[in-house]
């Protein structure tokens, strides 16, 4: 029996181990299994005629409080144990690759993954390795080491080629003796590994991951099936992209655009990150720009520097490029669907538009990629790009009227009556996009909500009440001051001759102020309340004339207030605290109405 000292540079390794120690103890499973996979792969490469079955067995011994990891890999000689295990800083993967450079696609070796073999000490007070190398005349070895830096190495009785690692769990790590707990960990980290893995005899990994196949070999059915496996009980995704990049970094990925119920939760990213089929993390939040984090699926990238801490990840160039690739691919796919399957595209557009628009706001390049399929609905219900819409409108005007909430635009009928086209802006993020679009489109356009200004198209100059009375006032001016007197400081009143008689009054909401307010609301900020400043009353409305002629001051007051608040309500501007007052007044007015009807009967 021999003994020696571990060549650990404690000052290097301990901080790393500690960092993981409390939060991610379970990763020792990932490390030991990936070493076992590497070992099997090495055996198959270096000793192709060896008749061993490819197999990894994990077993739990509750009585002994031990975990066993048994593989049929290449095994190690005593020298190799000394070299690869005892000299912690030295990775055998590197050396193997340099030997077999020609015959091996390097990406099949997992090595260099995380903490490596020594992560076992996060849960074990002692680790034994029994191993028999594939090499001719090799002798089995038993290496054993507790948490001190001394180890022993001696001959062992192991007959089968491969390695058996025994972890004597420490007192704090009992949870790993639970089969369900261990199965959960294995399922998570090892579901897609290439060699059969068993826990207490039952198989963990059943399928090859779809992302290793070439895109042209995968059918829609395959993609859906894979999605259902990753996210059981979820509705099928809307569409997907399959990435297969070799340069400048290797990445295979299948990413799905999920059906999102309500507001997407950008903090809850569910894209799974793999490194050579080993699960690493189920959040790519730090890897991808925010708008891409709604995507689900798997990214397998052996080149991502996974060992560095998360904050460093953001800075890495490779990682930024990954985001760029994905966003490009996403835009390409959408453009393809827009060209070839327009009907399907318009059907799902409303489900994805908010995310796409968020992407445009966060990434100017993404706008360039998306602008040709960025479509909008007009009030007739047709989906058009802005270019198409402008073309339809006629080249003369570059002013686009829109309504942000179809039902909230009492003014809309005035536009339709005059055949002025109106666009719908239904997504809450649209307001944020307007400024960008105004800058990007050339020649430039302006957007204006239907209640943003008093356009001449809405007015009927021929019916303006411009006659001056004996006091030198117009009828129109008198109507305005009548309502102004009733409404006092609440709002500024203007009287206009509108083309339509139906609409008694509406609020003029300055486009800039309103956009600003909407944006603040969108980002959850409070405190910026821009009260509508102008109430336009329609001098051609019979209702307005009738109120103007009411004799009772009390009734006139109520009616003017009611008219004002109806306009607020119609344009979704009535504050909720004002609702009670509005309802009380409505009741009062109805009673008055009935009383007068009775008297007249
Ligand atoms: P890495 O996997 O990055 O090389 P590890 O610390 O995980 O680093 O492992 C160190 C080395 O120990 C491996 O490269 C390999 O040579 C050897 N090794 C570890 N586990 C096994 C095993 N189950 N079978 C054969 N060799 C192993
Ligand atoms: Mg390893």
XYZ file of C-alpha atoms and ligand atoms in Angstrom:
629
model
C 0.000 0.000 0.000
C 1.221 3.410 -0.916
C 0.168 6.791 0.224
C 0.674 10.332 -0.930
C -0.440 13.902 -0.693
C -3.096 15.446 -2.820
C -1.684 18.181 -4.942
C -4.501 20.559 -4.396
C -3.856 24.199 -4.580
C -6.256 24.837 -1.803
C -6.216 28.513 -2.340
C -7.636 27.929 -5.823
C -10.050 25.132 -5.368
C -11.610 25.837 -2.033
C -13.241 29.132 -2.852
C -14.869 27.529 -5.857
C -16.081 24.495 -3.963
C -17.394 26.697 -1.193
C -19.229 28.867 -3.638
C -21.231 25.917 -4.844
C -21.301 24.148 -1.572
C -24.556 25.316 -0.124
C -26.697 26.123 -3.093
C -25.782 23.435 -5.548
C -24.528 20.438 -3.668
C -26.363 18.132 -6.015
C -24.052 18.879 -8.928
C -21.650 16.193 -7.740
C -24.031 13.794 -9.482
C -23.627 15.647 -12.736
C -19.842 15.623 -12.364
C -19.488 11.924 -11.569
C -21.885 10.853 -14.285
C -20.191 13.008 -16.889
C -16.845 11.506 -15.934
C -18.387 8.056 -16.349
C -19.674 9.003 -19.792
C -16.275 10.335 -20.759
C -14.696 7.108 -19.561
C -17.031 4.963 -21.669
C -16.421 7.160 -24.646
C -12.678 6.871 -24.151
C -12.863 3.109 -23.887
C -14.844 2.891 -27.103
C -12.377 5.147 -28.872
C -9.125 3.725 -27.546
C -10.209 0.062 -27.302
C -12.852 -0.405 -29.965
C -12.707 -4.199 -29.633
C -13.357 -4.325 -25.919
C -16.589 -6.286 -25.444
C -17.883 -4.286 -22.476
C -21.475 -3.155 -22.414
C -21.927 0.627 -22.197
C -23.583 1.205 -18.887
C -23.588 3.410 -15.807
C -25.162 2.249 -12.570
C -25.965 4.361 -9.577
C -26.962 2.503 -6.450
C -27.881 3.581 -2.962
C -26.935 1.707 0.168
C -29.018 3.228 2.917
C -27.520 1.089 5.667
C -23.953 1.937 4.871
C -24.916 5.481 3.910
C -23.046 5.138 0.678
C -23.661 5.989 -2.951
C -22.066 3.959 -5.741
C -21.287 5.117 -9.239
C -20.267 2.220 -11.420
C -19.250 2.566 -15.038
C -17.884 0.339 -17.765
C -15.478 2.962 -18.970
C -11.802 2.911 -19.754
C -10.786 2.560 -16.107
C -7.508 3.788 -14.680
C -4.164 2.276 -13.864
C -2.493 3.166 -10.578
C -0.358 5.718 -12.413
C -3.400 7.263 -13.979
C -5.152 7.539 -10.661
C -2.115 9.266 -9.261
C -1.961 11.568 -12.194
C -5.565 12.392 -12.922
C -7.218 12.148 -9.574
C -4.509 13.100 -7.150
C -3.338 16.070 -9.132
C -6.565 17.893 -8.992
C -5.624 20.680 -11.280
C -4.805 18.278 -14.101
C -7.582 17.231 -16.392
C -7.232 13.886 -18.132
C -9.677 15.005 -20.785
C -7.113 17.326 -22.249
C -4.474 14.679 -22.559
C -6.865 12.188 -24.054
C -7.958 14.653 -26.671
C -4.434 15.488 -27.663
C -3.780 11.775 -28.245
C -6.902 11.086 -30.210
C -7.294 14.400 -31.947
C -7.810 12.835 -35.335
C -10.258 10.119 -34.452
C -12.436 12.049 -32.051
C -14.840 14.820 -32.526
C -13.747 16.703 -29.482
C -17.247 17.753 -28.559
C -18.044 14.274 -27.393
C -15.845 14.651 -24.368
C -17.494 16.333 -21.469
C -14.358 16.805 -19.331
C -13.516 20.213 -17.967
C -17.042 20.643 -17.008
C -17.300 22.073 -13.578
C -15.733 21.113 -10.328
C -14.882 17.684 -11.576
C -14.311 14.645 -9.479
C -13.655 16.599 -6.294
C -17.193 17.878 -6.140
C -17.868 14.497 -4.499
C -16.423 15.992 -1.336
C -19.331 18.384 -1.098
C -21.347 15.442 0.199
C -18.838 12.753 1.136
C -16.527 12.386 4.078
C -14.619 9.707 2.241
C -14.422 8.606 -1.363
C -13.130 5.267 -2.627
C -12.283 4.608 -6.236
C -11.953 1.021 -7.399
C -10.903 0.841 -10.967
C -9.614 -1.600 -13.547
C -8.066 -0.215 -16.680
C -8.770 -1.496 -20.159
C -5.082 -1.770 -20.809
C -3.566 -5.214 -21.177
C -2.407 -6.824 -17.905
C -3.727 -3.949 -15.885
C -4.243 -4.467 -12.191
C -7.214 -3.169 -10.294
C -6.576 -0.312 -7.868
C -8.314 1.015 -4.800
C -7.751 4.662 -4.061
C -9.234 6.115 -0.935
C -9.211 9.531 0.551
C -11.066 11.295 3.329
C -11.398 15.036 3.538
C -7.794 15.521 4.580
C -5.218 15.912 1.852
C -3.677 12.465 2.289
C -4.832 9.424 0.360
C -4.010 5.736 0.153
C -3.653 3.596 -2.925
C -3.485 -0.189 -3.049
C -4.297 -3.233 -5.157
C -7.926 -4.174 -5.437
C -9.989 -7.202 -6.370
C -12.155 -5.603 -9.051
C -12.618 -8.008 -12.006
C -14.662 -5.995 -14.511
C -13.200 -3.230 -16.549
C -14.365 0.178 -15.444
C -14.582 2.324 -12.378
C -16.623 2.097 -9.200
C -16.766 5.188 -7.050
C -18.109 4.951 -3.539
C -19.152 8.046 -1.631
C -19.403 7.698 2.140
C -21.901 10.456 2.734
C -21.345 12.948 5.489
C -23.971 13.604 8.129
C -25.471 16.610 6.320
C -26.053 14.776 3.066
C -28.640 12.167 3.990
C -31.061 13.565 1.442
C -29.056 11.851 -1.306
C -29.901 8.479 0.166
C -33.506 9.098 -0.860
C -34.152 7.351 -4.127
C -36.740 9.913 -5.258
C -34.384 12.764 -4.612
C -31.566 11.125 -6.491
C -33.852 10.171 -9.358
C -35.018 13.744 -9.631
C -31.428 14.935 -9.861
C -30.485 12.305 -12.397
C -33.547 13.093 -14.488
C -32.654 16.696 -14.470
C -28.996 16.506 -15.308
C -28.653 13.258 -17.150
C -31.817 12.685 -19.195
C -30.049 13.233 -22.482
C -26.713 11.553 -21.926
C -25.555 9.088 -24.556
C -25.055 5.928 -22.482
C -27.673 4.056 -20.475
C -27.841 5.219 -16.868
C -29.628 3.224 -14.179
C -30.636 4.108 -10.668
C -31.063 1.038 -8.495
C -31.614 -0.904 -11.694
C -34.170 1.281 -13.421
C -33.315 3.298 -16.486
C -33.036 7.075 -16.326
C -32.299 8.277 -19.850
C -34.534 6.876 -22.554
C -34.095 9.161 -25.508
C -31.524 10.947 -27.515
C -32.001 14.692 -27.476
C -33.561 15.951 -30.654
C -31.104 18.814 -30.990
C -28.264 16.499 -31.962
C -30.100 15.593 -35.148
C -29.782 17.665 -38.288
C -32.798 19.948 -38.765
C -33.687 18.303 -42.079
C -33.997 14.960 -40.284
C -36.578 16.243 -37.798
C -40.276 16.234 -38.509
C -42.909 18.521 -36.990
C -44.003 15.533 -35.002
C -40.512 15.077 -33.575
C -40.367 18.711 -32.516
C -43.757 18.587 -30.837
C -42.981 15.341 -29.123
C -39.725 16.731 -27.802
C -41.489 19.825 -26.524
C -44.059 17.695 -24.726
C -41.281 15.737 -23.128
C -39.554 18.885 -21.908
C -42.734 20.642 -20.806
C -45.363 18.064 -20.052
C -48.964 19.272 -19.745
C -48.239 22.510 -21.561
C -50.103 23.559 -24.691
C -48.165 22.963 -27.895
C -45.824 25.741 -28.937
C -46.615 28.187 -31.729
C -43.501 27.576 -33.815
C -39.850 26.716 -33.291
C -36.340 27.238 -34.549
C -33.501 24.757 -34.761
C -29.963 26.089 -34.578
C -26.929 24.182 -35.621
C -23.904 26.437 -35.456
C -20.277 25.419 -35.742
C -18.646 28.754 -36.094
C -17.608 30.949 -34.293
C -18.759 28.650 -31.487
C -20.508 25.353 -31.426
C -24.147 25.427 -30.462
C -27.087 23.216 -31.125
C -30.428 24.434 -29.994
C -34.114 23.924 -30.468
C -36.126 26.839 -29.249
C -39.860 27.063 -29.133
C -42.111 30.060 -29.010
C -44.596 28.916 -26.387
C -48.222 29.813 -26.082
C -48.116 32.409 -23.375
C -51.040 32.845 -21.082
C -51.499 36.506 -20.248
C -48.448 38.564 -19.517
C -45.164 36.814 -20.040
C -42.972 36.545 -17.008
C -39.527 37.579 -18.139
C -38.033 36.539 -14.845
C -39.061 32.998 -15.283
C -36.999 31.770 -18.123
C -37.341 28.141 -18.977
C -34.778 27.595 -21.649
C -32.530 24.783 -20.588
C -28.867 25.049 -21.046
C -26.785 21.961 -21.746
C -23.140 21.325 -22.229
C -22.510 18.222 -24.296
C -25.923 16.838 -23.372
C -25.354 17.405 -19.657
C -27.902 19.712 -18.134
C -26.358 22.858 -16.705
C -29.069 25.315 -15.879
C -32.708 25.937 -16.536
C -32.408 29.589 -16.979
C -30.674 31.405 -19.760
C -31.670 34.691 -18.279
C -28.116 35.890 -18.121
C -27.301 34.566 -21.534
C -30.053 36.011 -23.642
C -31.533 39.449 -24.088
C -34.796 39.844 -22.220
C -37.122 39.401 -25.165
C -35.572 36.071 -26.086
C -36.049 34.637 -22.640
C -39.675 33.825 -23.416
C -38.369 31.114 -25.702
C -38.326 27.630 -24.329
C -36.337 24.610 -25.258
C -32.741 23.564 -25.092
C -29.420 25.113 -25.940
C -26.438 22.795 -26.021
C -23.203 24.627 -26.257
C -19.912 22.985 -25.323
C -18.139 26.293 -25.815
C -19.912 28.388 -23.267
C -17.608 29.274 -20.404
C -19.799 27.705 -17.787
C -17.384 27.786 -14.959
C -17.243 31.497 -14.612
C -19.692 33.196 -12.394
C -22.929 34.436 -13.794
C -22.151 38.095 -13.731
C -19.144 37.445 -15.900
C -21.255 35.526 -18.340
C -22.935 38.657 -19.514
C -19.705 40.162 -20.620
C -18.587 37.264 -22.664
C -18.482 37.875 -26.365
C -19.494 34.348 -27.299
C -22.581 34.743 -25.248
C -23.566 37.978 -26.851
C -23.121 36.310 -30.199
C -25.375 33.502 -29.128
C -28.148 36.012 -28.502
C -27.552 37.569 -31.899
C -27.727 34.206 -33.608
C -30.941 33.289 -31.931
C -32.573 36.590 -32.682
C -31.527 36.334 -36.324
C -32.849 32.851 -36.610
C -36.092 33.851 -34.961
C -36.599 36.718 -37.387
C -35.717 34.494 -40.347
C -38.221 31.907 -39.290
C -40.944 34.497 -38.848
C -40.176 36.054 -42.170
C -40.389 32.635 -43.764
C -43.753 31.965 -42.139
C -44.975 35.379 -43.219
C -44.014 34.677 -46.825
C -45.213 31.112 -47.055
C -47.971 30.708 -44.510
C -49.505 34.118 -44.195
C -52.782 32.910 -42.797
C -51.134 30.965 -40.009
C -48.838 33.886 -39.372
C -51.671 36.380 -38.912
C -53.484 33.909 -36.679
C -50.678 33.682 -34.170
C -49.363 37.212 -34.592
C -51.418 38.618 -31.754
C -49.945 36.014 -29.440
C -46.380 36.938 -30.216
C -46.456 40.603 -31.197
C -45.754 42.008 -27.756
C -42.563 39.999 -27.509
C -41.444 40.871 -31.007
C -42.123 44.528 -30.300
C -40.216 44.351 -27.054
C -37.343 42.908 -29.056
C -37.539 45.783 -31.490
C -37.405 48.273 -28.649
C -34.460 46.544 -27.056
C -32.484 45.793 -30.169
C -32.443 48.061 -33.183
C -31.023 45.366 -35.424
C -33.982 43.232 -34.582
C -36.234 45.960 -35.966
C -34.434 45.800 -39.293
C -34.968 42.072 -39.374
C -38.629 42.272 -38.452
C -39.890 45.345 -40.224
C -41.092 43.503 -43.294
C -43.467 41.338 -41.339
C -44.458 43.846 -38.710
C -48.156 43.932 -39.377
C -51.053 45.977 -38.057
C -54.779 45.606 -38.240
C -56.898 48.359 -39.676
C -60.415 48.859 -38.392
C -61.793 46.817 -41.259
C -59.828 43.908 -39.809
C -57.165 43.553 -42.513
C -53.580 42.893 -41.502
C -51.107 45.143 -43.282
C -47.539 46.272 -42.989
C -47.209 50.008 -42.529
C -45.957 50.344 -46.082
C -48.998 48.529 -47.394
C -51.231 50.584 -45.201
C -49.730 53.864 -46.365
C -49.998 52.760 -49.944
C -53.646 51.951 -49.472
C -54.202 55.294 -47.816
C -52.824 57.081 -50.843
C -49.473 58.727 -51.088
C -50.695 62.187 -50.196
C -50.693 61.735 -46.448
C -48.116 60.333 -44.044
C -50.269 60.840 -40.999
C -51.583 57.645 -39.497
C -54.622 57.797 -37.251
C -54.939 55.028 -34.781
C -57.084 53.883 -31.965
C -55.515 52.182 -29.012
C -58.623 50.477 -27.754
C -61.301 49.962 -30.299
C -64.223 50.144 -27.924
C -62.850 53.255 -26.295
C -63.129 55.470 -29.267
C -66.499 57.142 -29.534
C -64.806 59.267 -32.128
C -64.175 56.365 -34.432
C -67.522 56.616 -36.201
C -66.712 60.183 -37.180
C -63.611 58.875 -38.927
C -65.357 55.994 -40.621
C -68.193 58.272 -41.735
C -65.579 60.394 -43.447
C -63.766 57.321 -44.804
C -60.574 58.271 -43.002
C -58.551 55.095 -42.453
C -57.709 54.180 -38.876
C -55.219 51.658 -37.591
C -55.663 49.580 -34.485
C -52.945 49.575 -31.878
C -54.014 46.856 -29.551
C -50.863 45.796 -27.795
C -49.948 47.834 -24.703
C -46.414 48.142 -25.971
C -47.483 49.873 -29.197
C -47.287 53.335 -27.714
C -43.659 52.756 -26.918
C -43.018 51.772 -30.502
C -44.583 54.807 -32.138
C -41.638 57.129 -31.637
C -39.268 54.546 -33.054
C -41.435 53.962 -36.104
C -41.797 57.676 -36.688
C -38.024 57.937 -36.822
C -37.386 54.826 -38.844
C -39.898 55.126 -41.629
C -38.877 57.195 -44.549
C -40.282 59.513 -45.627
C -41.263 59.993 -42.040
C -44.746 59.406 -40.736
C -46.617 60.700 -37.729
C -48.984 58.741 -35.632
C -51.928 60.315 -33.931
C -54.621 58.731 -31.907
C -58.109 59.593 -33.125
C -58.669 61.890 -30.149
C -55.251 63.508 -30.436
C -56.264 66.655 -32.272
C -59.192 68.327 -33.946
C -58.558 67.548 -37.539
C -60.299 69.605 -40.153
C -61.611 66.389 -41.632
C -63.817 65.962 -38.575
C -65.279 69.443 -38.753
C -68.105 70.839 -40.814
C -67.279 74.455 -41.505
C -70.539 75.013 -43.345
C -72.556 74.646 -40.152
C -70.392 76.747 -37.890
C -72.487 79.044 -35.752
C -70.656 82.214 -36.595
C -73.459 84.786 -36.536
C -72.798 87.559 -34.122
C -75.601 88.572 -31.791
C -76.316 92.019 -30.439
C -73.494 91.631 -27.892
C -71.062 90.683 -30.631
C -70.833 87.036 -29.596
C -71.260 83.969 -31.730
C -73.686 81.231 -30.798
C -70.784 78.879 -30.643
C -68.906 81.048 -28.160
C -71.990 81.341 -25.996
C -72.461 77.578 -25.923
C -68.825 77.170 -24.897
C -69.072 79.661 -22.097
C -72.337 78.112 -20.915
C -70.670 74.742 -20.488
C -67.531 76.328 -19.140
C -69.595 77.988 -16.418
C -71.083 74.686 -15.401
C -67.819 72.784 -15.464
C -65.718 75.557 -13.989
C -62.052 74.608 -13.554
C -62.541 70.931 -14.278
C -61.717 71.215 -17.943
C -61.362 73.748 -20.694
C -64.369 73.788 -23.023
C -64.306 74.425 -26.744
C -67.364 74.407 -28.992
C -66.915 73.032 -32.500
C -69.067 72.220 -35.435
C -68.429 68.529 -35.936
C -69.338 66.765 -39.138
C -71.229 64.122 -37.215
C -74.279 65.069 -35.142
C -74.237 61.952 -33.030
C -71.266 62.620 -30.821
C -72.165 65.302 -28.260
C -68.707 65.813 -26.793
C -65.265 64.301 -26.556
C -61.928 64.939 -24.942
C -58.955 66.159 -26.778
C -55.885 64.363 -25.461
C -52.587 65.805 -26.517
C -50.694 63.033 -28.316
C -47.328 63.676 -26.692
C -48.639 63.956 -23.148
C -50.817 60.922 -23.545
C -48.002 58.792 -24.936
C -45.800 59.812 -22.069
C -48.473 58.869 -19.584
C -49.116 55.509 -21.290
C -45.413 54.752 -21.209
C -45.157 55.523 -17.535
C -48.120 53.284 -16.896
C -46.593 50.518 -18.981
C -43.454 50.590 -16.926
C -45.478 50.604 -13.735
C -44.640 54.162 -12.730
C -47.215 56.236 -11.010
C -47.507 59.876 -10.234
C -47.710 61.230 -13.721
C -51.326 62.035 -14.269
C -52.106 64.172 -17.211
C -55.716 65.080 -16.880
C -57.474 65.632 -20.172
C -57.366 69.363 -20.678
C -59.937 70.074 -23.325
C -63.559 69.062 -23.744
C -64.881 69.651 -27.227
C -68.640 70.057 -27.381
C -70.402 69.535 -30.665
C -72.552 72.513 -31.603
C -74.408 70.281 -34.063
C -75.448 67.784 -31.425
C -79.154 67.995 -30.541
C -78.276 66.935 -26.991
C -75.801 69.752 -26.553
C -78.344 72.287 -27.848
C -80.993 70.889 -25.520
C -78.762 71.159 -22.448
C -77.807 74.651 -23.500
C -81.494 75.551 -23.409
C -82.312 74.043 -20.019
C -83.756 76.637 -17.677
C -83.153 75.022 -14.273
C -79.614 75.768 -13.147
C -79.449 72.620 -11.035
C -80.432 70.354 -13.905
C -78.127 72.160 -16.318
C -75.264 71.611 -13.886
C -75.987 67.893 -13.616
C -76.345 67.505 -17.369
C -73.108 69.312 -18.144
C -71.262 67.204 -15.573
C -72.848 64.106 -16.975
C -71.844 65.018 -20.509
C -68.270 65.580 -19.393
C -68.035 62.350 -17.475
C -69.637 60.373 -20.263
C -66.845 61.605 -22.496
C -64.294 60.591 -19.868
C -65.909 57.196 -19.558
C -66.059 56.679 -23.315
C -62.379 57.406 -23.661
C -61.469 55.322 -20.615
C -60.387 58.391 -18.716
C -62.839 58.356 -15.845
C -60.933 57.721 -12.638
C -62.393 54.937 -10.569
C -62.960 57.166 -7.566
C -65.224 59.391 -9.705
C -67.461 56.496 -10.582
C -69.699 56.696 -7.493
C -70.473 60.288 -8.135
C -71.210 59.484 -11.755
C -73.585 56.680 -10.804
C -75.433 58.800 -8.240
C -75.904 61.533 -10.754
C -77.101 59.030 -13.364
C -79.781 57.814 -10.969
C -80.794 61.364 -10.166
C -81.091 62.226 -13.833
C -83.170 59.152 -14.595
C -85.546 60.054 -11.771
C -85.866 63.579 -13.135
C -86.544 62.137 -16.557
C -89.331 59.897 -15.222
C -90.903 62.703 -13.193
C -91.096 64.908 -16.254
C -92.515 62.072 -18.340
C -95.226 61.489 -15.710
C -96.122 65.134 -15.644
C -96.441 65.151 -19.407
C -98.642 62.055 -19.541
P -12.228 16.418 -16.090
O -13.465 15.625 -16.250
O -12.427 17.847 -16.472
O -11.036 15.818 -16.773
P -12.385 15.557 -13.385
O -11.872 16.095 -12.091
O -13.858 15.377 -13.479
O -11.899 16.513 -14.541
O -11.678 14.212 -13.672
C -10.280 14.151 -13.710
C -9.792 12.959 -14.496
O -9.962 11.788 -13.737
C -10.549 12.671 -15.766
O -10.101 13.446 -16.835
C -10.252 11.208 -15.981
O -9.001 11.035 -16.564
C -10.180 10.684 -14.579
N -11.475 10.099 -14.207
C -12.395 10.610 -13.400
N -13.475 9.793 -13.292
C -13.193 8.711 -14.056
C -13.891 7.496 -14.369
N -15.108 7.246 -13.871
N -13.281 6.608 -15.184
C -12.045 6.857 -15.688
N -11.358 7.986 -15.457
C -11.907 8.903 -14.634
Mg -15.154 15.704 -15.148
